[in-house]
Amino acid sequence: MDKVDVLIAGAGPTGLVLALWLAHQGIKVAIVDKAAEPGTTSRAMAVQARTLELYRQLGLADETVAAGKRNDAINLWVRGKRKAHLPLRSAGARLTPYPFILVYPQDRHEQLLIRHLELAGVRVQRPVELVAFDDRDDYVLARLRDPDGSERECEARFLAGCDGARSVVRNQLGAGFAGGTYEHVFYVADVDARGPAADGEVHLSLETADFVILLPYTDSGRARLVGTIRERSPEQRAHGPASWTFDDVAHRALTSLGIEVDTVHWFSAYRVHHRITNHYRSGQVFLVGDAAHVHSPAGGQGMNTGIGDAVNLAWKLAAVVRREAPDSLLDSYESERIAFARKLVDTTDRMFTFITAEGNLADFVRIHIAPLFATVAYGIDAVRELLFRIISQITISYHDSPLSVGGTGAIKAGDRLPWVRTDDGADNHAPLERIDWQVQAYGTAGDALRTWCDLHGMPLREYAWSAGYEEAGFMRNAHYLLRPDGHVALCDPSAGPDAIVRYFRDRAYRRFA
């Protein structure tokens, strides 16, 4: 019988990132997928800044950026004319080293993750299906079906269901998946396009209820179209989206976007749900990514949210497997991630409803009000930065988490560590590449804090005070305890280690007792 620390069902981006983070922390992991080969087509295209920051901790960010297409602006089109141009670089330049949206097709993205996972000594087992499992309180006994049809057992300390919206893991748990299905059918098309909008930037048509967005991933017109199709005939409804082709797309929306499609290399139509499970954890079993939540692709948040789930869970699993922390640490995974997922499902649902609403009033708002509002609002620095924070996911915080204590300056525990470039050209996110707890002090750390950190093997970084840190919200001579995922766990304005000692003692975190 195979024995591993963590068994992962599903080798999409979520499962692959979970496996990578665990492997980098020395955890024995197995990952299985019932598909014989990785996907050759993709729906997810956008890689947001927060995902790239998490990839940087694995040493993957530079390679990922080089492999994808950086998009520095979003354009809004109405009636064949560009009505708004929203640059991203100026909005995010002070906030992150990645002030752009990276367009990177999911199939290529998965290949990169698989390659690095193999370098870490883990190979995806294909086609291997998770048939059933039994949670036995202190371990999970899983039954796997191999390619020849034979079955075998695998014993794992924990099981992670990263197996998508039709999750076998979620279904066996009997977990709820409340929500609904959008009336519209989404399509994804890989095309060669030409026209004013085929200029290497992101473009969105707001004119009609037939939403369409163009995501370029080359400078030569190769792009991904994501849009909606309305069922227009009984025949379409009878045969369903699987039988539809690019000819069923309302080309008025494409014309409004300012493009002509020369070649369609790939096309897929599908229905989208907006659903969220009621629990992310049941005993030793966890739901991650689309197995826990699905929503409209509007905003390019789905895959990035699943990756965020994976990272949040990975460091906690590692700490419990290594017996550094109690099992109760894992309860914070659900409390931290489910709140964001609920907000995201609600936000994307409202956004998509606005984009696709029918009627004269809805058309008037899309044609006249939305582009004007976007241009005016984006001209205000604070609004521009706020919108970038939301889209990029760098605004995700865990203020209400049991792992978050205190606040100093403008920073609250639970925030992602604000990014600041140092005078020597480095930045304060660089130390996060060591996936572990650490302390950062802005100004001067006290001698007692230095002594405690040295005694307990806690990395301590001191940054000479500057205006940049003050602008980012740090307090002079305060120190910040950082979690392995780069979120602030504790803010302490004092010069000593007492608050850190209490923090780990109160959570029975044995490693730093």
Coordinates of C-alpha atoms in Angstrom, one line a residue, residues 109-353:
H109 CA 0.5 27.1 -17.7
E110 CA -0.1 23.5 -16.6
Q111 CA 2.8 22.2 -18.6
L112 CA 5.1 24.7 -16.8
L113 CA 3.8 23.6 -13.4
I114 CA 4.1 19.9 -14.2
R115 CA 7.7 20.4 -15.3
H116 CA 8.7 22.0 -12.1
L117 CA 6.8 19.5 -10.0
E118 CA 8.8 16.7 -11.7
L119 CA 12.0 18.6 -10.9
A120 CA 10.8 18.5 -7.3
G121 CA 10.5 14.7 -7.6
V122 CA 6.7 14.4 -8.0
R123 CA 5.1 13.0 -11.1
V124 CA 1.3 13.2 -11.8
Q125 CA -0.1 9.7 -11.9
R126 CA -2.3 9.3 -15.0
P127 CA -4.9 8.1 -15.8
V128 CA -5.6 7.2 -12.2
E129 CA -9.0 7.8 -10.8
L130 CA -10.0 8.3 -7.2
V131 CA -12.9 5.9 -6.8
A132 CA -13.7 6.3 -3.1
F133 CA -12.1 7.1 0.3
D134 CA -12.6 6.5 4.0
D135 CA -11.8 9.1 6.6
R136 CA -10.5 7.2 9.6
D137 CA -10.0 10.2 11.9
D138 CA -6.2 10.3 11.8
Y139 CA -5.7 9.2 8.2
V140 CA -7.6 8.7 4.9
L141 CA -7.7 5.4 3.1
A142 CA -8.3 6.1 -0.6
R143 CA -9.1 3.6 -3.3
L144 CA -7.5 4.3 -6.7
R145 CA -8.2 2.8 -10.1
D146 CA -5.2 2.4 -12.4
P147 CA -5.1 2.5 -16.2
D148 CA -5.5 -1.3 -16.5
G149 CA -8.7 -1.2 -14.4
S150 CA -7.1 -2.7 -11.3
E151 CA -7.6 -1.0 -8.0
R152 CA -5.2 -0.3 -5.1
E153 CA -5.3 1.5 -1.8
C154 CA -3.3 4.6 -0.8
E155 CA -3.0 5.7 2.8
A156 CA -2.7 9.5 3.3
R157 CA -2.6 11.7 6.3
F158 CA -4.8 14.2 4.4
L159 CA -6.8 14.2 1.2
A160 CA -7.2 17.3 -1.0
G161 CA -10.0 17.4 -3.5
C162 CA -8.8 19.6 -6.4
D163 CA -11.0 17.8 -8.8
G164 CA -13.2 20.6 -10.2
A165 CA -16.8 21.5 -10.2
R166 CA -18.0 17.9 -10.6
S167 CA -15.8 16.9 -7.6
V168 CA -15.9 13.2 -6.6
V169 CA -14.4 14.2 -3.3
R170 CA -17.2 16.8 -2.6
N171 CA -19.9 14.4 -3.8
Q172 CA -18.7 11.6 -1.5
L173 CA -18.5 14.0 1.5
G174 CA -22.1 15.0 0.7
A175 CA -21.2 18.7 1.0
G176 CA -23.6 21.2 -0.4
F177 CA -22.9 23.2 -3.5
A178 CA -25.6 26.0 -3.4
G179 CA -26.0 28.4 -6.3
G180 CA -27.4 28.4 -9.8
T181 CA -26.7 28.3 -13.5
Y182 CA -26.4 31.3 -15.7
E183 CA -29.0 31.6 -18.5
H184 CA -26.3 32.5 -21.0
V185 CA -23.9 30.1 -22.6
F186 CA -20.2 31.1 -22.5
Y187 CA -17.9 30.4 -25.4
V188 CA -14.1 30.4 -25.6
A189 CA -12.4 30.6 -29.0
D190 CA -8.7 30.6 -29.9
V191 CA -8.4 32.8 -33.0
D192 CA -6.3 34.8 -35.4
A193 CA -7.8 38.3 -35.4
R194 CA -7.1 41.6 -37.1
G195 CA -8.3 45.1 -36.7
P196 CA -7.8 48.1 -34.4
A197 CA -8.3 46.0 -31.2
A198 CA -5.7 43.4 -32.3
D199 CA -3.0 45.5 -30.8
G200 CA -1.7 43.3 -27.9
E201 CA -3.9 44.8 -25.2
V202 CA -7.1 43.5 -23.4
H203 CA -10.3 44.7 -25.0
L204 CA -13.9 44.5 -23.8
S205 CA -17.1 45.2 -25.7
L206 CA -19.8 46.8 -23.6
E207 CA -22.3 47.7 -26.3
T208 CA -24.6 44.7 -26.2
A209 CA -25.8 42.1 -23.8
D210 CA -23.6 39.7 -25.9
F211 CA -20.5 40.3 -23.8
V212 CA -17.1 39.6 -25.4
I213 CA -13.5 40.1 -24.3
L214 CA -10.3 39.7 -26.3
L215 CA -7.2 38.5 -24.5
P216 CA -4.1 38.5 -26.7
Y217 CA -1.3 36.2 -26.0
T218 CA 1.0 37.2 -28.9
D219 CA 1.7 40.5 -30.7
S220 CA 0.7 39.1 -34.0
G221 CA -3.1 38.8 -33.6
R222 CA -3.3 35.4 -31.9
A223 CA -5.9 35.8 -29.1
R224 CA -8.5 34.2 -26.9
L225 CA -12.1 35.4 -27.2
V226 CA -14.4 34.9 -24.2
G227 CA -18.0 35.8 -24.7
T228 CA -21.6 34.7 -24.4
I229 CA -24.1 33.1 -26.8
R230 CA -27.9 33.3 -26.5
E231 CA -29.9 30.2 -27.3
R232 CA -31.9 31.5 -30.3
S233 CA -33.8 28.4 -31.5
P234 CA -35.4 25.2 -30.2
E235 CA -32.8 23.3 -32.1
Q236 CA -30.0 25.0 -30.3
R237 CA -31.6 24.3 -26.9
A238 CA -32.2 20.6 -27.9
H239 CA -28.7 19.9 -28.9
G240 CA -27.0 22.0 -26.2
P241 CA -23.7 23.9 -26.1
A242 CA -21.5 20.9 -27.0
S243 CA -22.9 21.0 -30.6
W244 CA -22.5 24.7 -31.2
T245 CA -19.8 26.3 -33.4
F246 CA -18.3 29.8 -33.9
D247 CA -21.0 30.5 -36.4
D248 CA -23.5 30.6 -33.5
V249 CA -21.7 33.6 -32.0
A250 CA -23.3 37.0 -32.4
H251 CA -20.7 38.6 -34.7
R252 CA -22.2 42.1 -34.0
A253 CA -20.4 42.0 -30.7
L254 CA -17.1 41.2 -32.4
T255 CA -17.6 44.0 -34.9
S256 CA -18.3 46.4 -32.1
L257 CA -15.0 45.3 -30.5
G258 CA -13.2 46.3 -33.7
I259 CA -11.9 43.0 -34.9
E260 CA -12.3 40.5 -37.7
V261 CA -11.6 36.8 -37.1
D262 CA -9.6 35.2 -39.9
T263 CA -9.0 31.8 -38.4
V264 CA -10.7 29.9 -35.5
H265 CA -8.2 27.3 -34.2
W266 CA -10.4 26.0 -31.4
F267 CA -13.9 26.7 -30.0
S268 CA -15.8 25.5 -27.0
A269 CA -19.2 26.5 -25.6
Y270 CA -20.3 25.7 -22.1
R271 CA -22.7 26.7 -19.3
V272 CA -21.3 28.4 -16.2
H273 CA -22.5 28.0 -12.6
H274 CA -22.2 30.2 -9.6
R275 CA -21.9 27.9 -6.6
I276 CA -20.1 27.6 -3.3
T277 CA -19.8 24.6 -1.0
N278 CA -20.9 24.9 2.6
H279 CA -17.7 23.5 4.1
Y280 CA -14.1 23.5 2.9
R281 CA -13.0 20.9 5.5
S282 CA -14.5 17.6 6.7
G283 CA -12.1 15.8 9.0
Q284 CA -8.9 15.0 7.2
V285 CA -10.4 15.9 3.8
F286 CA -10.3 19.4 2.1
L287 CA -12.0 20.9 -0.9
V288 CA -9.8 23.3 -3.0
G289 CA -10.4 25.5 -6.0
D290 CA -13.4 24.7 -8.3
A291 CA -14.3 21.8 -6.1
A292 CA -15.3 24.4 -3.5
H293 CA -16.5 27.4 -5.6
V294 CA -17.3 28.2 -9.2
H295 CA -18.4 31.5 -10.7
S296 CA -18.6 33.6 -13.8
P297 CA -15.3 34.0 -15.7
A298 CA -15.9 37.8 -15.7
G299 CA -12.9 39.4 -14.1
G300 CA -10.4 36.5 -14.6
Q301 CA -10.5 35.4 -10.9
G302 CA -11.4 31.7 -10.9
M303 CA -8.1 30.0 -11.4
N304 CA -6.2 32.6 -9.4
T305 CA -8.6 32.0 -6.5
G306 CA -8.0 28.3 -6.6
I307 CA -4.3 28.8 -6.5
G308 CA -4.7 31.1 -3.5
D309 CA -6.7 28.3 -1.8
A310 CA -3.9 25.9 -2.5
V311 CA -1.2 28.1 -1.1
N312 CA -3.2 29.0 2.0
L313 CA -3.8 25.3 2.7
A314 CA -0.3 24.0 1.8
W315 CA 1.8 25.7 4.5
K316 CA -0.8 24.7 7.2
L317 CA -0.8 21.1 6.1
A318 CA 3.0 21.1 6.1
A319 CA 3.1 22.5 9.7
V320 CA 0.7 19.9 11.0
V321 CA 2.4 17.0 9.1
R322 CA 5.7 18.0 10.6
R323 CA 4.1 18.2 14.1
E324 CA 5.0 21.8 14.5
A325 CA 1.4 22.9 15.0
P326 CA -1.8 21.4 16.2
D327 CA -4.5 20.0 13.8
S328 CA -6.7 23.0 14.8
L329 CA -4.5 25.2 12.6
L330 CA -6.2 23.6 9.6
D331 CA -9.6 25.0 10.6
S332 CA -8.3 28.5 9.6
Y333 CA -8.2 27.4 5.9
E334 CA -12.0 27.4 5.7
S335 CA -12.5 30.5 7.8
E336 CA -10.0 32.5 5.7
R337 CA -10.9 31.3 2.2
I338 CA -14.6 30.8 2.3
A339 CA -15.3 34.4 3.2
F340 CA -13.4 35.6 0.1
A341 CA -15.1 33.0 -2.1
R342 CA -18.5 34.1 -1.0
K343 CA -17.7 37.7 -1.8
L344 CA -16.2 36.8 -5.1
V345 CA -19.1 34.8 -6.2
D346 CA -21.4 37.6 -5.3
T347 CA -19.2 40.2 -7.0
T348 CA -18.7 38.3 -10.3
D349 CA -22.5 37.5 -10.4
R350 CA -23.4 41.2 -10.1
M351 CA -20.8 42.1 -12.7
F352 CA -22.0 39.5 -15.2
T353 CA -25.6 40.4 -14.6

